[in-house]
Amino acid sequence: NNLPDCSNLCHEASGVALIEQIGSGKGSVTLEDFERAEAIFVFGQNPGTNHPRMLGELRAAAKRGCRIVVFNPLRERGLERFANPQSPKDMLTGSSTSIASRYYQPRIGGDLAAVTGMLKTLLERDAVDRVFIAQYTTGFDAFVASVQATPWERIEAQAGLSRAQIEEAAGIYARSRATIMCWGMGITQHARAVATIQMLMNLLLARGNIGKPGAGPCPVRGHSNVQGDRTMGIHERPAAAFLDALGAEFGFAPPREPGHDVVGAIEAMRTGRARVLFAMGGNFAAATPDAVRTVAALRRCDLTVHVSTKLNRSHLVHGREALILPCLGRSEIDLQAGGPQAVTVEDSMSMVHLSAGMKAPASPLLLSEPAIVARLAAATLPRSRTPWLELIGDYDRIRARIAKVVPGFEDFNARVRVPGGFHLRHPGREREFPTASGRATFHVHALEVAGSASAAPFQLMSVRSHDQYNTTVYGLDDRYRGVRGYRRVVFIARADLDALGWTAGQLVDIHSVWHDGERHARGFTLVEYDIPCGCLASYFPEANALVPLDHVAERAGTPASKAIPVRLSTSAPGTKAG
């Protein structure tokens, strides 16, 4: 079960939190719910750069009067106003739509405290749905006791927001009869990510905002395989029921012990416990934390293999032996013995649909990813009962086997051919919660009592630029943040610049402060920005070198890339800007 995957780096905390709380690790909302919501709360997400399709949904919601409330340390232009490039009126007149009704800027990591304050306000005003709570939930009394015992002084200090601001946000929520809660990696890439997500879910449960139109949780995942591969069992801790079904269908005994997630895989390679890395897509070396240690770990491998559609930096960081296996991209025609093939994908709204390439392959020698896996399996497992080569002749055969293993995929081949695909049932939409109690669970997460002063005066979060998709950088501009021609930047508040006696444009080195020593990234340009004091932001993958390997989300293992304790120093004379 050594199946580290992209979810380990982004929304693992969402899955852990939601499975415990409502029995499913996915969001419950559909696009139709965005059309019916009276309020949409957006925590730790920047759709203007990362999810432009969602920005269109927010624009439509705002135009019909839905209240959109944003919590984000960075003031993001795309969340304030949006001009639709597909709207002739917007393009011809230069007009745009106001998105956020309210925009709150908590300090980095302050969302947990802010949500605690909102819940405290709801309880003080008795603005909770007691009928829903009594009928569908458990754990409410212990949750109430914890929230009521939390002093406002602690909430304000940790949130970086005033009591009045938090109460205002709670009032908007209380007046809404149908609310969606959205969150992105600004929530999941923190040490207390699971706690924060469960408090967001507590907020939804407190007013019955699940299992009704226009309401529910919406973890916004970034691309089409991050949710779908987990549905198909790609997990370092696969469920026993899945392993039972997989073993029964294919006639073998799957291993039961947990495997390595991404951080665990790096540590296993670093210590020599893992000797081979086989990477299906991605850019492992650039996407992962603690760059120096990750590079050293990869170079200790006996063999590294990358199945890729294009060259990337990870191909230069390899083991003693290395293979690059070029494959077809999803945009290319995949011709097998049974004719042109299509794969299936699952989006953040649990919609499953076909995806078939339309372009001629770059080379007739290219194989598809399924074909590469099947040929490798046939060559290395000659006594396997699985007909590997037969299965890839027609992907319908693979889907027929999936239908026998994965719940919700019955009659897979017929349903996926319905225009638009099909929606995977989410029990929470019918207010069914497959937890141990059969109810949704309120979870208790107290705010930490402030400890001693840290040697790191700043918290830094890594972000994307506008000309970037994941680790793929298309250009050096970030138009929404006013950056042109370079990427090694640090966004910093004007008050912090003044306190340090520095000016925008100055070059600095960043040093992350951790128990095992400092990590360094040098030659970054200071950019004045609207961000809370004590908070910084910088682009990844450039900032990945600063993320300690063991700085992860509790119980989820996701690198805590949105809250890196750092200090700054002036760069040495002669340092060049990046």
PDB file of C-alpha atoms in Angstrom, residues 361-556:
ATOM      1  CA  PRO A 361      -0.437  11.485 -30.679  1.00  0.00           C
ATOM      2  CA  ALA A 362       2.928  13.234 -30.723  1.00  0.00           C
ATOM      3  CA  SER A 363       4.443   9.870 -31.700  1.00  0.00           C
ATOM      4  CA  PRO A 364       2.983   6.516 -32.783  1.00  0.00           C
ATOM      5  CA  LEU A 365       5.289   4.899 -30.233  1.00  0.00           C
ATOM      6  CA  LEU A 366       3.622   6.545 -27.229  1.00  0.00           C
ATOM      7  CA  LEU A 367       1.698   4.273 -24.853  1.00  0.00           C
ATOM      8  CA  SER A 368      -1.165   5.249 -22.588  1.00  0.00           C
ATOM      9  CA  GLU A 369      -0.746   5.194 -18.831  1.00  0.00           C
ATOM     10  CA  PRO A 370      -3.028   2.130 -18.463  1.00  0.00           C
ATOM     11  CA  ALA A 371      -1.013   0.330 -21.148  1.00  0.00           C
ATOM     12  CA  ILE A 372       2.284   1.096 -19.407  1.00  0.00           C
ATOM     13  CA  VAL A 373       0.975  -0.212 -16.082  1.00  0.00           C
ATOM     14  CA  ALA A 374      -0.554  -3.310 -17.674  1.00  0.00           C
ATOM     15  CA  ARG A 375       2.576  -4.213 -19.648  1.00  0.00           C
ATOM     16  CA  LEU A 376       4.748  -3.695 -16.587  1.00  0.00           C
ATOM     17  CA  ALA A 377       2.437  -5.911 -14.507  1.00  0.00           C
ATOM     18  CA  ALA A 378       2.311  -8.641 -17.156  1.00  0.00           C
ATOM     19  CA  ALA A 379       6.108  -8.685 -17.368  1.00  0.00           C
ATOM     20  CA  THR A 380       6.751  -8.747 -13.623  1.00  0.00           C
ATOM     21  CA  LEU A 381       3.809 -10.916 -12.485  1.00  0.00           C
ATOM     22  CA  PRO A 382       3.665 -13.741 -15.068  1.00  0.00           C
ATOM     23  CA  ARG A 383       1.547 -15.982 -12.801  1.00  0.00           C
ATOM     24  CA  SER A 384      -1.023 -13.291 -12.003  1.00  0.00           C
ATOM     25  CA  ARG A 385      -4.668 -14.277 -12.524  1.00  0.00           C
ATOM     26  CA  THR A 386      -5.403 -10.757 -13.779  1.00  0.00           C
ATOM     27  CA  PRO A 387      -5.614 -10.594 -17.611  1.00  0.00           C
ATOM     28  CA  TRP A 388      -3.588  -7.395 -17.813  1.00  0.00           C
ATOM     29  CA  LEU A 389      -3.148  -7.179 -21.575  1.00  0.00           C
ATOM     30  CA  GLU A 390      -6.737  -8.178 -22.279  1.00  0.00           C
ATOM     31  CA  LEU A 391      -8.036  -5.440 -19.994  1.00  0.00           C
ATOM     32  CA  ILE A 392      -6.238  -2.643 -21.814  1.00  0.00           C
ATOM     33  CA  GLY A 393      -7.596  -3.732 -25.185  1.00  0.00           C
ATOM     34  CA  ASP A 394     -10.859  -2.033 -24.243  1.00  0.00           C
ATOM     35  CA  TYR A 395     -11.146   0.183 -21.168  1.00  0.00           C
ATOM     36  CA  ASP A 396     -14.789  -0.870 -20.806  1.00  0.00           C
ATOM     37  CA  ARG A 397     -13.356  -4.133 -19.474  1.00  0.00           C
ATOM     38  CA  ILE A 398     -11.534  -2.227 -16.749  1.00  0.00           C
ATOM     39  CA  ARG A 399     -14.674  -0.285 -15.879  1.00  0.00           C
ATOM     40  CA  ALA A 400     -16.662  -3.530 -15.712  1.00  0.00           C
ATOM     41  CA  ARG A 401     -14.261  -4.792 -13.044  1.00  0.00           C
ATOM     42  CA  ILE A 402     -14.404  -1.470 -11.196  1.00  0.00           C
ATOM     43  CA  ALA A 403     -18.192  -1.842 -11.076  1.00  0.00           C
ATOM     44  CA  LYS A 404     -17.748  -5.066  -9.099  1.00  0.00           C
ATOM     45  CA  VAL A 405     -15.318  -3.562  -6.586  1.00  0.00           C
ATOM     46  CA  VAL A 406     -16.175   0.089  -5.890  1.00  0.00           C
ATOM     47  CA  PRO A 407     -19.607   0.959  -4.442  1.00  0.00           C
ATOM     48  CA  GLY A 408     -21.523   3.509  -6.484  1.00  0.00           C
ATOM     49  CA  PHE A 409     -20.150   2.346  -9.844  1.00  0.00           C
ATOM     50  CA  GLU A 410     -22.749  -0.283 -10.647  1.00  0.00           C
ATOM     51  CA  ASP A 411     -23.552  -0.381 -14.397  1.00  0.00           C
ATOM     52  CA  PHE A 412     -20.538   1.895 -14.843  1.00  0.00           C
ATOM     53  CA  ASN A 413     -20.158   1.687 -18.615  1.00  0.00           C
ATOM     54  CA  ALA A 414     -23.765   2.570 -19.369  1.00  0.00           C
ATOM     55  CA  ARG A 415     -24.076   5.373 -16.813  1.00  0.00           C
ATOM     56  CA  VAL A 416     -20.859   7.114 -17.805  1.00  0.00           C
ATOM     57  CA  ARG A 417     -22.080   7.377 -21.397  1.00  0.00           C
ATOM     58  CA  VAL A 418     -25.095   9.450 -20.424  1.00  0.00           C
ATOM     59  CA  PRO A 419     -24.318  13.029 -21.567  1.00  0.00           C
ATOM     60  CA  GLY A 420     -22.620  14.814 -18.689  1.00  0.00           C
ATOM     61  CA  GLY A 421     -21.850  11.569 -16.881  1.00  0.00           C
ATOM     62  CA  PHE A 422     -23.342  10.696 -13.506  1.00  0.00           C
ATOM     63  CA  HIS A 423     -23.228  11.907  -9.932  1.00  0.00           C
ATOM     64  CA  LEU A 424     -21.836   9.684  -7.197  1.00  0.00           C
ATOM     65  CA  ARG A 425     -24.327   9.536  -4.383  1.00  0.00           C
ATOM     66  CA  HIS A 426     -23.321  11.410  -1.243  1.00  0.00           C
ATOM     67  CA  PRO A 427     -25.314  10.084   1.727  1.00  0.00           C
ATOM     68  CA  GLY A 428     -25.128  13.442   3.473  1.00  0.00           C
ATOM     69  CA  ARG A 429     -27.347  14.928   0.785  1.00  0.00           C
ATOM     70  CA  GLU A 430     -30.141  12.732   2.181  1.00  0.00           C
ATOM     71  CA  ARG A 431     -29.018  13.429   5.748  1.00  0.00           C
ATOM     72  CA  GLU A 432     -27.650   9.929   6.065  1.00  0.00           C
ATOM     73  CA  PHE A 433     -24.341   9.758   7.919  1.00  0.00           C
ATOM     74  CA  PRO A 434     -22.466   6.422   7.736  1.00  0.00           C
ATOM     75  CA  THR A 435     -20.503   6.978  10.942  1.00  0.00           C
ATOM     76  CA  ALA A 436     -20.240   4.571  13.871  1.00  0.00           C
ATOM     77  CA  SER A 437     -23.220   6.280  15.544  1.00  0.00           C
ATOM     78  CA  GLY A 438     -25.192   6.747  12.339  1.00  0.00           C
ATOM     79  CA  ARG A 439     -25.208  10.483  13.049  1.00  0.00           C
ATOM     80  CA  ALA A 440     -23.090  13.478  12.133  1.00  0.00           C
ATOM     81  CA  THR A 441     -20.677  14.233  14.948  1.00  0.00           C
ATOM     82  CA  PHE A 442     -19.792  17.539  16.565  1.00  0.00           C
ATOM     83  CA  HIS A 443     -16.071  17.517  17.342  1.00  0.00           C
ATOM     84  CA  VAL A 444     -14.352  19.433  20.124  1.00  0.00           C
ATOM     85  CA  HIS A 445     -11.231  21.443  19.246  1.00  0.00           C
ATOM     86  CA  ALA A 446     -10.072  23.900  21.863  1.00  0.00           C
ATOM     87  CA  LEU A 447      -7.797  26.784  20.939  1.00  0.00           C
ATOM     88  CA  GLU A 448      -4.255  26.363  22.154  1.00  0.00           C
ATOM     89  CA  VAL A 449      -3.077  28.497  25.046  1.00  0.00           C
ATOM     90  CA  ALA A 450      -0.342  30.861  23.870  1.00  0.00           C
ATOM     91  CA  GLY A 451       3.142  29.544  24.572  1.00  0.00           C
ATOM     92  CA  SER A 452       6.498  31.274  24.847  1.00  0.00           C
ATOM     93  CA  ALA A 453       7.644  33.707  22.181  1.00  0.00           C
ATOM     94  CA  SER A 454       8.962  32.048  19.029  1.00  0.00           C
ATOM     95  CA  ALA A 455      12.358  32.663  17.486  1.00  0.00           C
ATOM     96  CA  ALA A 456      10.470  33.106  14.224  1.00  0.00           C
ATOM     97  CA  PRO A 457       8.782  36.537  14.077  1.00  0.00           C
ATOM     98  CA  PHE A 458       6.842  35.716  10.896  1.00  0.00           C
ATOM     99  CA  GLN A 459       4.538  33.047   9.507  1.00  0.00           C
ATOM    100  CA  LEU A 460       4.975  32.484   5.754  1.00  0.00           C
ATOM    101  CA  MET A 461       2.502  30.828   3.412  1.00  0.00           C
ATOM    102  CA  SER A 462       3.278  29.526  -0.049  1.00  0.00           C
ATOM    103  CA  VAL A 463       0.955  30.580  -2.889  1.00  0.00           C
ATOM    104  CA  ARG A 464       0.649  30.264  -6.667  1.00  0.00           C
ATOM    105  CA  SER A 465       1.107  33.055  -9.179  1.00  0.00           C
ATOM    106  CA  HIS A 466      -1.521  33.719 -11.815  1.00  0.00           C
ATOM    107  CA  ASP A 467       0.750  32.384 -14.583  1.00  0.00           C
ATOM    108  CA  GLN A 468       1.091  29.018 -12.870  1.00  0.00           C
ATOM    109  CA  TYR A 469      -0.798  25.736 -12.556  1.00  0.00           C
ATOM    110  CA  ASN A 470       0.474  23.605  -9.696  1.00  0.00           C
ATOM    111  CA  THR A 471       4.240  23.277 -10.302  1.00  0.00           C
ATOM    112  CA  THR A 472       3.987  24.268 -13.976  1.00  0.00           C
ATOM    113  CA  VAL A 473       5.067  27.900 -14.371  1.00  0.00           C
ATOM    114  CA  TYR A 474       3.951  29.419 -17.674  1.00  0.00           C
ATOM    115  CA  GLY A 475       5.339  32.911 -17.142  1.00  0.00           C
ATOM    116  CA  LEU A 476       6.947  35.269 -14.648  1.00  0.00           C
ATOM    117  CA  ASP A 477       3.966  37.592 -14.164  1.00  0.00           C
ATOM    118  CA  ASP A 478       1.297  37.658 -11.465  1.00  0.00           C
ATOM    119  CA  ARG A 479      -1.096  40.243 -12.866  1.00  0.00           C
ATOM    120  CA  TYR A 480      -3.587  40.268 -10.000  1.00  0.00           C
ATOM    121  CA  ARG A 481      -0.841  41.026  -7.462  1.00  0.00           C
ATOM    122  CA  GLY A 482       1.105  43.493  -9.605  1.00  0.00           C
ATOM    123  CA  VAL A 483       4.246  41.379 -10.048  1.00  0.00           C
ATOM    124  CA  ARG A 484       5.985  41.476 -13.430  1.00  0.00           C
ATOM    125  CA  GLY A 485       8.994  39.535 -14.656  1.00  0.00           C
ATOM    126  CA  TYR A 486      10.170  37.676 -11.544  1.00  0.00           C
ATOM    127  CA  ARG A 487       9.021  35.107  -8.978  1.00  0.00           C
ATOM    128  CA  ARG A 488      11.402  35.123  -6.018  1.00  0.00           C
ATOM    129  CA  VAL A 489       9.303  37.559  -4.012  1.00  0.00           C
ATOM    130  CA  VAL A 490       8.073  37.973  -0.449  1.00  0.00           C
ATOM    131  CA  PHE A 491       4.758  39.745   0.088  1.00  0.00           C
ATOM    132  CA  ILE A 492       4.950  41.778   3.296  1.00  0.00           C
ATOM    133  CA  ALA A 493       2.822  44.365   5.121  1.00  0.00           C
ATOM    134  CA  ARG A 494       3.828  48.030   5.011  1.00  0.00           C
ATOM    135  CA  ALA A 495       3.878  48.192   8.814  1.00  0.00           C
ATOM    136  CA  ASP A 496       6.386  45.324   8.954  1.00  0.00           C
ATOM    137  CA  LEU A 497       8.579  47.037   6.351  1.00  0.00           C
ATOM    138  CA  ASP A 498       8.558  50.200   8.444  1.00  0.00           C
ATOM    139  CA  ALA A 499       9.301  48.314  11.664  1.00  0.00           C
ATOM    140  CA  LEU A 500      12.297  46.611  10.050  1.00  0.00           C
ATOM    141  CA  GLY A 501      13.516  49.803   8.405  1.00  0.00           C
ATOM    142  CA  TRP A 502      13.373  48.159   4.983  1.00  0.00           C
ATOM    143  CA  THR A 503      11.841  49.217   1.670  1.00  0.00           C
ATOM    144  CA  ALA A 504       9.943  47.443  -1.075  1.00  0.00           C
ATOM    145  CA  GLY A 505      12.312  46.101  -3.716  1.00  0.00           C
ATOM    146  CA  GLN A 506      15.025  45.210  -1.211  1.00  0.00           C
ATOM    147  CA  LEU A 507      16.551  41.711  -1.409  1.00  0.00           C
ATOM    148  CA  VAL A 508      16.251  39.420   1.608  1.00  0.00           C
ATOM    149  CA  ASP A 509      16.992  35.843   2.597  1.00  0.00           C
ATOM    150  CA  ILE A 510      14.290  33.721   4.228  1.00  0.00           C
ATOM    151  CA  HIS A 511      15.182  31.314   7.045  1.00  0.00           C
ATOM    152  CA  SER A 512      12.640  28.822   8.382  1.00  0.00           C
ATOM    153  CA  VAL A 513      13.071  28.119  12.085  1.00  0.00           C
ATOM    154  CA  TRP A 514      12.547  24.521  13.194  1.00  0.00           C
ATOM    155  CA  HIS A 515      13.623  22.146  15.956  1.00  0.00           C
ATOM    156  CA  ASP A 516      16.300  20.509  13.776  1.00  0.00           C
ATOM    157  CA  GLY A 517      17.817  23.748  12.505  1.00  0.00           C
ATOM    158  CA  GLU A 518      17.184  26.393   9.892  1.00  0.00           C
ATOM    159  CA  ARG A 519      16.457  26.046   6.187  1.00  0.00           C
ATOM    160  CA  HIS A 520      17.314  28.859   3.804  1.00  0.00           C
ATOM    161  CA  ALA A 521      16.049  30.448   0.589  1.00  0.00           C
ATOM    162  CA  ARG A 522      18.063  33.413  -0.641  1.00  0.00           C
ATOM    163  CA  GLY A 523      17.606  36.428  -2.870  1.00  0.00           C
ATOM    164  CA  PHE A 524      13.903  37.269  -2.557  1.00  0.00           C
ATOM    165  CA  THR A 525      12.496  40.702  -3.418  1.00  0.00           C
ATOM    166  CA  LEU A 526      10.258  42.400  -0.853  1.00  0.00           C
ATOM    167  CA  VAL A 527       6.850  43.373  -2.268  1.00  0.00           C
ATOM    168  CA  GLU A 528       4.553  45.565  -0.194  1.00  0.00           C
ATOM    169  CA  TYR A 529       1.097  44.009  -0.031  1.00  0.00           C
ATOM    170  CA  ASP A 530      -2.173  44.071   1.884  1.00  0.00           C
ATOM    171  CA  ILE A 531      -1.491  41.253   4.338  1.00  0.00           C
ATOM    172  CA  PRO A 532      -1.692  41.179   8.165  1.00  0.00           C
ATOM    173  CA  CYS A 533       1.381  42.142  10.163  1.00  0.00           C
ATOM    174  CA  GLY A 534       3.567  39.180  11.030  1.00  0.00           C
ATOM    175  CA  CYS A 535       2.420  37.323   7.913  1.00  0.00           C
ATOM    176  CA  LEU A 536       4.326  36.755   4.674  1.00  0.00           C
ATOM    177  CA  ALA A 537       3.624  35.021   1.373  1.00  0.00           C
ATOM    178  CA  SER A 538       5.892  33.625  -1.323  1.00  0.00           C
ATOM    179  CA  TYR A 539       5.454  31.444  -4.394  1.00  0.00           C
ATOM    180  CA  PHE A 540       5.926  27.714  -4.513  1.00  0.00           C
ATOM    181  CA  PRO A 541       7.855  25.704  -5.574  1.00  0.00           C
ATOM    182  CA  GLU A 542      10.491  28.336  -4.744  1.00  0.00           C
ATOM    183  CA  ALA A 543       9.419  28.374  -1.083  1.00  0.00           C
ATOM    184  CA  ASN A 544       9.291  24.569  -0.723  1.00  0.00           C
ATOM    185  CA  ALA A 545      12.883  24.492   0.500  1.00  0.00           C
ATOM    186  CA  LEU A 546      11.658  26.208   3.678  1.00  0.00           C
ATOM    187  CA  VAL A 547       9.013  23.621   4.655  1.00  0.00           C
ATOM    188  CA  PRO A 548      10.401  21.123   7.207  1.00  0.00           C
ATOM    189  CA  LEU A 549       9.626  17.523   6.279  1.00  0.00           C
ATOM    190  CA  ASP A 550       7.948  16.837   9.619  1.00  0.00           C
ATOM    191  CA  HIS A 551       5.930  20.087   9.693  1.00  0.00           C
ATOM    192  CA  VAL A 552       2.627  18.479   8.738  1.00  0.00           C
ATOM    193  CA  ALA A 553      -1.087  18.499   9.455  1.00  0.00           C
ATOM    194  CA  GLU A 554      -1.915  16.494  12.555  1.00  0.00           C
ATOM    195  CA  ARG A 555      -3.418  13.075  11.670  1.00  0.00           C
ATOM    196  CA  ALA A 556      -3.339  13.920   7.942  1.00  0.00           C
TER     197      ALA A 556
END
